[in-house]
Short mmCIF file of C-alpha atoms in Angstrom, two decimals:
data_model
loop_
_atom_site.label_atom_id
_atom_site.label_comp_id
_atom_site.label_asym_id
_atom_site.label_seq_id
_atom_site.Cartn_x
_atom_site.Cartn_y
_atom_site.Cartn_z
CA MET A 1 -3.69 15.99 -7.64
CA SER A 2 -3.25 14.27 -10.96
CA ASN A 3 -0.31 12.23 -9.71
CA SER A 4 -1.84 11.24 -6.36
CA GLY A 5 -1.57 7.61 -7.38
CA SER A 6 2.20 7.84 -7.24
CA ALA A 7 2.27 9.53 -3.84
CA PRO A 8 3.22 7.36 -0.83
CA GLN A 9 0.57 6.53 1.73
CA TRP A 10 2.02 8.80 4.41
CA PHE A 11 1.55 11.79 2.08
CA VAL A 12 -2.00 10.81 1.18
CA ASP A 13 -2.82 10.36 4.88
CA ALA A 14 -1.31 13.74 5.77
CA LEU A 15 -3.44 15.56 3.19
CA ALA A 16 -6.50 13.68 4.43
CA THR A 17 -5.96 14.90 8.00
CA PRO A 18 -8.70 17.33 9.09
CA VAL A 19 -7.54 20.93 8.81
CA GLU A 20 -9.16 24.07 10.19
CA THR A 21 -8.87 27.43 8.45
CA GLY A 22 -9.32 30.92 9.79
CA LYS A 23 -8.33 34.57 9.52
CA VAL A 24 -7.01 37.13 11.99
CA GLU A 25 -6.31 40.86 11.86
CA ALA A 26 -2.65 41.74 12.43
CA ALA A 27 -0.84 45.04 11.91
CA GLY A 28 -3.62 46.33 9.68
CA ALA A 29 -3.96 43.29 7.43
CA THR A 30 -6.15 40.18 7.34
CA ILE A 31 -3.99 37.08 7.72
CA ALA A 32 -5.13 33.59 6.68
CA TYR A 33 -4.00 30.49 8.52
CA ARG A 34 -4.67 26.76 8.74
CA ALA A 35 -4.33 24.50 11.77
CA TRP A 36 -4.09 20.82 12.70
CA GLY A 37 -4.44 18.99 16.00
CA GLU A 38 -6.46 19.73 19.09
CA SER A 39 -7.05 23.38 19.89
CA GLY A 40 -5.96 24.60 23.32
CA LEU A 41 -2.71 22.62 23.42
CA PRO A 42 0.85 23.96 23.32
CA GLY A 43 1.99 24.15 19.75
CA ILE A 44 4.08 25.39 16.87
CA VAL A 45 3.72 27.92 14.06
CA LEU A 46 5.09 27.02 10.62
CA VAL A 47 6.38 30.05 8.67
CA HIS A 48 6.88 29.66 4.90
CA GLY A 49 9.52 31.28 2.71
CA GLY A 50 9.30 33.99 0.06
CA MET A 51 6.77 33.54 -2.80
CA ALA A 52 5.40 30.55 -0.87
CA HIS A 53 2.29 29.94 1.26
CA SER A 54 1.00 27.91 4.18
CA GLY A 55 0.22 24.94 1.91
CA TRP A 56 3.94 24.20 1.71
CA TRP A 57 3.44 22.62 5.15
CA ASP A 58 0.31 20.56 4.36
CA HIS A 59 2.25 17.29 4.45
CA ILE A 60 4.42 18.37 7.41
CA GLY A 61 1.97 19.97 9.84
CA PRO A 62 -0.27 16.93 10.38
CA GLN A 63 2.78 14.82 11.26
CA LEU A 64 3.73 17.25 14.04
CA ALA A 65 0.24 17.54 15.51
CA ALA A 66 0.28 14.56 17.91
CA GLY A 67 -0.24 16.11 21.35
CA ARG A 68 0.10 19.68 20.09
CA ARG A 69 -1.60 22.35 17.99
CA VAL A 70 0.07 23.21 14.69
CA VAL A 71 -0.65 26.47 12.85
CA ALA A 72 0.65 27.52 9.42
CA LEU A 73 -0.02 31.06 8.23
CA ASP A 74 0.12 32.96 4.96
CA LEU A 75 2.35 35.97 5.58
CA SER A 76 0.92 39.18 4.12
CA GLY A 77 1.65 39.37 0.42
CA HIS A 78 1.39 35.58 0.16
CA GLY A 79 -1.30 32.93 -0.14
CA ASP A 80 -4.78 34.08 0.90
CA SER A 81 -3.62 36.94 3.15
CA ASP A 82 -3.88 40.64 2.34
CA HIS A 83 -1.26 42.49 0.34
CA ARG A 84 0.40 45.62 1.76
CA GLU A 85 1.96 48.76 0.36
CA HIS A 86 5.15 47.89 2.29
CA TYR A 87 6.42 44.70 3.95
CA THR A 88 8.50 44.76 7.12
CA LEU A 89 9.88 42.20 9.53
CA GLU A 90 8.01 43.95 12.32
CA ALA A 91 4.65 43.44 10.59
CA TRP A 92 5.39 39.86 9.57
CA SER A 93 6.51 39.04 13.13
CA ALA A 94 3.28 40.49 14.50
CA GLU A 95 1.33 38.32 12.03
CA VAL A 96 3.06 35.17 13.29
CA VAL A 97 2.25 35.94 16.91
CA ALA A 98 -1.35 36.83 16.06
CA ALA A 99 -1.83 33.61 14.08
CA ALA A 100 -0.54 31.57 17.01
CA ARG A 101 -3.13 33.09 19.33
CA ALA A 102 -6.03 32.99 16.89
CA GLY A 103 -5.11 29.48 15.76
CA GLY A 104 -5.70 27.95 19.18
CA ILE A 105 -2.19 27.46 20.55
CA SER A 106 -2.02 27.53 24.33
CA GLY A 107 0.99 29.31 25.80
CA PRO A 108 4.15 30.40 24.03
CA PRO A 109 4.57 28.65 20.66
CA VAL A 110 7.65 27.34 18.91
CA LEU A 111 8.22 28.89 15.48
CA ILE A 112 9.62 26.86 12.59
CA GLY A 113 10.61 29.13 9.72
CA HIS A 114 12.06 28.26 6.31
CA SER A 115 14.30 30.60 4.28
CA MET A 116 12.64 34.05 4.40
CA GLY A 117 10.36 32.59 7.05
CA GLY A 118 13.50 31.82 9.04
CA ILE A 119 14.42 35.50 8.90
CA VAL A 120 10.92 36.40 10.08
CA SER A 121 11.21 33.86 12.89
CA PHE A 122 14.63 35.18 13.91
CA ALA A 123 13.22 38.72 14.00
CA ALA A 124 10.25 37.49 16.04
CA SER A 125 12.65 35.87 18.53
CA HIS A 126 14.07 39.35 19.14
CA LEU A 127 10.85 41.36 18.97
CA HIS A 128 8.58 38.88 20.77
CA GLY A 129 11.03 36.57 22.53
CA ASP A 130 9.12 36.64 25.82
CA GLU A 131 6.04 35.33 23.97
CA LEU A 132 7.83 32.40 22.31
CA ALA A 133 9.03 29.01 23.56
CA GLY A 134 11.66 28.72 20.84
CA VAL A 135 12.54 29.30 17.20
CA VAL A 136 13.73 26.78 14.59
CA ILE A 137 15.35 28.25 11.48
CA ILE A 138 15.67 26.17 8.30
CA ASP A 139 18.41 27.00 5.77
CA SER A 140 18.04 30.76 6.12
CA PRO A 141 20.81 33.39 5.85
CA ILE A 142 19.10 35.28 8.71
CA ARG A 143 20.64 38.68 8.03
CA ASP A 144 21.23 38.45 4.28
CA MET A 145 18.71 38.43 1.45
CA THR A 146 17.33 35.01 0.54
CA PRO A 147 17.23 33.78 -3.09
CA GLU A 148 13.45 34.14 -3.04
CA GLU A 149 13.68 37.77 -1.96
CA LEU A 150 16.22 38.56 -4.67
CA GLU A 151 13.98 36.87 -7.24
CA MET A 152 10.95 38.79 -6.01
CA ARG A 153 12.76 42.11 -6.30
CA ALA A 154 13.92 41.23 -9.81
CA LYS A 155 10.35 40.31 -10.78
CA ALA A 156 9.03 43.57 -9.32
CA VAL A 157 11.43 45.53 -11.53
CA ALA A 158 10.85 43.44 -14.67
CA ASN A 159 7.07 43.11 -14.27
CA ALA A 160 5.88 46.66 -13.79
CA GLY A 161 2.46 45.70 -15.08
CA PRO A 162 -0.19 43.29 -13.75
CA PRO A 163 0.80 39.70 -12.91
CA LYS A 164 0.88 37.09 -15.67
CA VAL A 165 -2.38 35.24 -16.27
CA TYR A 166 -2.43 31.64 -17.52
CA ALA A 167 -5.43 30.39 -19.50
CA ALA A 168 -5.47 27.06 -17.65
CA ALA A 169 -4.26 25.97 -14.23
CA GLU A 170 -2.25 23.19 -15.87
CA ASP A 171 -0.28 25.77 -17.84
CA ALA A 172 0.66 27.58 -14.63
CA VAL A 173 1.56 24.36 -12.81
CA ALA A 174 3.87 23.43 -15.69
CA ARG A 175 5.65 26.77 -15.25
CA PHE A 176 6.09 26.46 -11.47
CA ARG A 177 9.74 26.67 -10.44
CA LEU A 178 11.61 26.59 -7.13
CA VAL A 179 13.92 29.47 -6.20
CA PRO A 180 16.72 28.59 -6.16
CA PRO A 181 16.32 25.65 -8.57
CA GLN A 182 16.40 22.23 -6.96
CA ASP A 183 16.94 19.14 -9.10
CA GLU A 184 15.68 16.61 -6.59
CA ALA A 185 12.10 17.16 -5.47
CA GLU A 186 9.27 14.77 -4.75
CA PRO A 187 6.88 15.40 -7.68
CA TYR A 188 3.71 14.79 -5.66
CA VAL A 189 4.77 17.44 -3.12
CA LEU A 190 5.79 19.87 -5.85
CA GLU A 191 2.48 19.58 -7.69
CA HIS A 192 0.45 20.03 -4.51
CA ILE A 193 2.38 23.17 -3.64
CA ALA A 194 2.13 24.54 -7.19
CA ARG A 195 -1.64 24.14 -7.32
CA GLY A 196 -2.01 25.82 -3.93
CA SER A 197 0.00 28.78 -5.24
CA LEU A 198 -2.70 29.70 -7.79
CA LYS A 199 -5.83 31.82 -7.69
CA GLN A 200 -8.56 32.18 -10.30
CA VAL A 201 -8.72 35.63 -11.90
CA ASP A 202 -10.37 37.20 -14.92
CA GLY A 203 -9.12 35.32 -17.94
CA GLY A 204 -7.60 32.37 -16.13
CA TRP A 205 -5.15 31.71 -13.30
CA SER A 206 -2.38 33.69 -11.62
CA TRP A 207 0.04 33.34 -8.71
CA LYS A 208 -1.16 34.43 -5.28
CA PHE A 209 1.97 36.21 -4.08
CA ASP A 210 2.32 39.96 -4.51
CA ASN A 211 4.70 40.31 -7.46
CA LEU A 212 4.46 44.12 -7.60
CA ARG A 213 5.71 45.17 -4.19
CA MET A 214 7.38 42.10 -2.72
CA GLY A 215 10.59 42.30 -0.74
CA ARG A 216 10.88 43.36 2.87
CA GLU A 217 12.06 46.72 4.07
CA GLY A 218 14.07 47.63 7.14
CA ARG A 219 16.84 45.13 6.42
CA ARG A 220 19.38 47.05 8.50
CA SER A 221 17.32 46.58 11.65
CA LEU A 222 18.42 42.93 11.69
CA GLU A 223 21.96 43.93 12.55
CA ALA A 224 20.92 44.94 16.06
CA MET A 225 18.75 41.88 16.67
CA SER A 226 19.60 38.94 18.89
CA PRO A 227 17.39 35.99 19.85
CA GLY A 228 15.34 36.35 23.01
CA CYS A 229 14.35 32.68 23.30
CA ALA A 230 15.73 29.20 22.59
CA VAL A 231 17.04 28.81 19.03
CA ALA A 232 17.85 25.86 16.77
CA TYR A 233 19.18 25.90 13.23
CA PHE A 234 18.58 23.23 10.55
CA ARG A 235 21.26 23.48 7.86
CA CYS A 236 20.54 21.73 4.57
CA GLU A 237 23.51 19.81 3.18
CA ARG A 238 22.81 21.03 -0.37
CA GLY A 239 21.28 24.33 0.66
CA ILE A 240 22.30 27.96 0.24
CA ILE A 241 24.46 28.38 3.36
CA ASP A 242 28.19 28.00 2.70
CA ASP A 243 30.73 27.39 5.45
CA ALA A 244 31.82 31.04 5.74
CA LEU A 245 28.25 32.34 6.11
CA TYR A 246 27.38 29.52 8.48
CA GLY A 247 30.30 30.43 10.72
CA ARG A 248 29.12 34.04 10.94
CA MET A 249 25.54 33.01 11.63
CA VAL A 250 26.45 30.64 14.43
CA ASP A 251 27.87 33.60 16.31
CA ASN A 252 24.62 35.52 15.76
CA LEU A 253 22.53 32.65 17.08
CA GLY A 254 24.23 32.60 20.47
CA PRO A 255 26.23 29.98 22.39
CA ASP A 256 23.20 27.87 23.36
CA ALA A 257 21.78 27.41 19.86
CA LEU A 258 21.29 23.83 18.70
CA LEU A 259 22.82 23.16 15.28
CA ILE A 260 21.37 20.30 13.23
CA ASP A 261 22.34 19.07 9.74
CA LEU A 262 19.73 17.75 7.31
CA PRO A 263 21.61 15.29 5.06
CA ALA A 264 21.02 15.08 1.30
CA SER A 265 18.58 17.99 1.38
CA GLY A 266 18.40 21.03 -0.86
CA HIS A 267 17.27 24.50 0.17
CA HIS A 268 13.65 23.31 0.23
CA PRO A 269 13.87 20.20 2.45
CA MET A 270 10.11 19.87 2.85
CA ILE A 271 10.07 19.07 -0.88
CA ASP A 272 13.02 16.71 -1.28
CA GLN A 273 13.46 15.33 2.27
CA PRO A 274 10.10 15.87 4.01
CA LEU A 275 10.38 12.93 6.40
CA ALA A 276 13.83 14.11 7.53
CA VAL A 277 12.28 17.49 8.38
CA VAL A 278 9.55 15.77 10.37
CA ALA A 279 12.02 13.52 12.22
CA ALA A 280 14.34 16.41 13.08
CA ALA A 281 11.47 18.62 14.24
CA ARG A 282 9.93 15.86 16.35
CA THR A 283 13.25 15.12 18.01
CA LEU A 284 13.95 18.78 18.75
CA LEU A 285 10.45 19.45 20.08
CA ALA A 286 10.71 16.41 22.36
CA ALA A 287 14.06 17.61 23.69
CA TRP A 288 12.76 21.12 24.31
CA GLY A 289 9.64 19.65 25.88
CA ARG A 290 11.76 17.99 28.55
#
């Protein structure tokens, strides 16, 4: 990172924490994952949002790994995982469960999913609830399309050809944008995530996510889904969930769901309020652990 000198020590230490990487077959695709902490312990799976990747959690995962195993996966169509002809919540949910097992988590994991990853986690709580200890959803509309998904579908229509190639990685990093836009973001986190979003191709650098066929199918199946395990919801104060939508979602989450506000955070709290995400997750995991 070119701006590592301006990053706080906790961030530098998190990135220096030993990380294991691996791959697992799930629903006909090879899924990449990374893991922190001691293998064989109870743990959590971190599920990224649309057009993102497991590296969005590089500064979060190590801070949750004390006494537990933490796994972050690249959903198919993202990061270093395979692309598919079609993307469904059923397949993505199967990938999450498979990554938890392959990544060394003992027993039912807790899922923490952001935005589209929150939708995947909610679907997994219905489809695989008996295999999960709980699900934490971060600023996700659950049953509606996320801004990332809408952006991906727009890109798929506009970019019928091959993905854009940048001559230099720096050119691509300079073009990296959050969806939806977020004015306040820690620059050292943003740059780390941007660089991890790139792959080297003929002629330069391109984004890793599948920009030709992105966007999940089977949206209507969510209407019949209900959580089959413990659920908590982290609502970002400056996120995408307005009061009317939040009221409808609370009913979907069930009467025992824990509702937690993340103050002064935008839709991407791991970028503008990362320590608040860590503190909230630690507190919730401790409470569920009791």
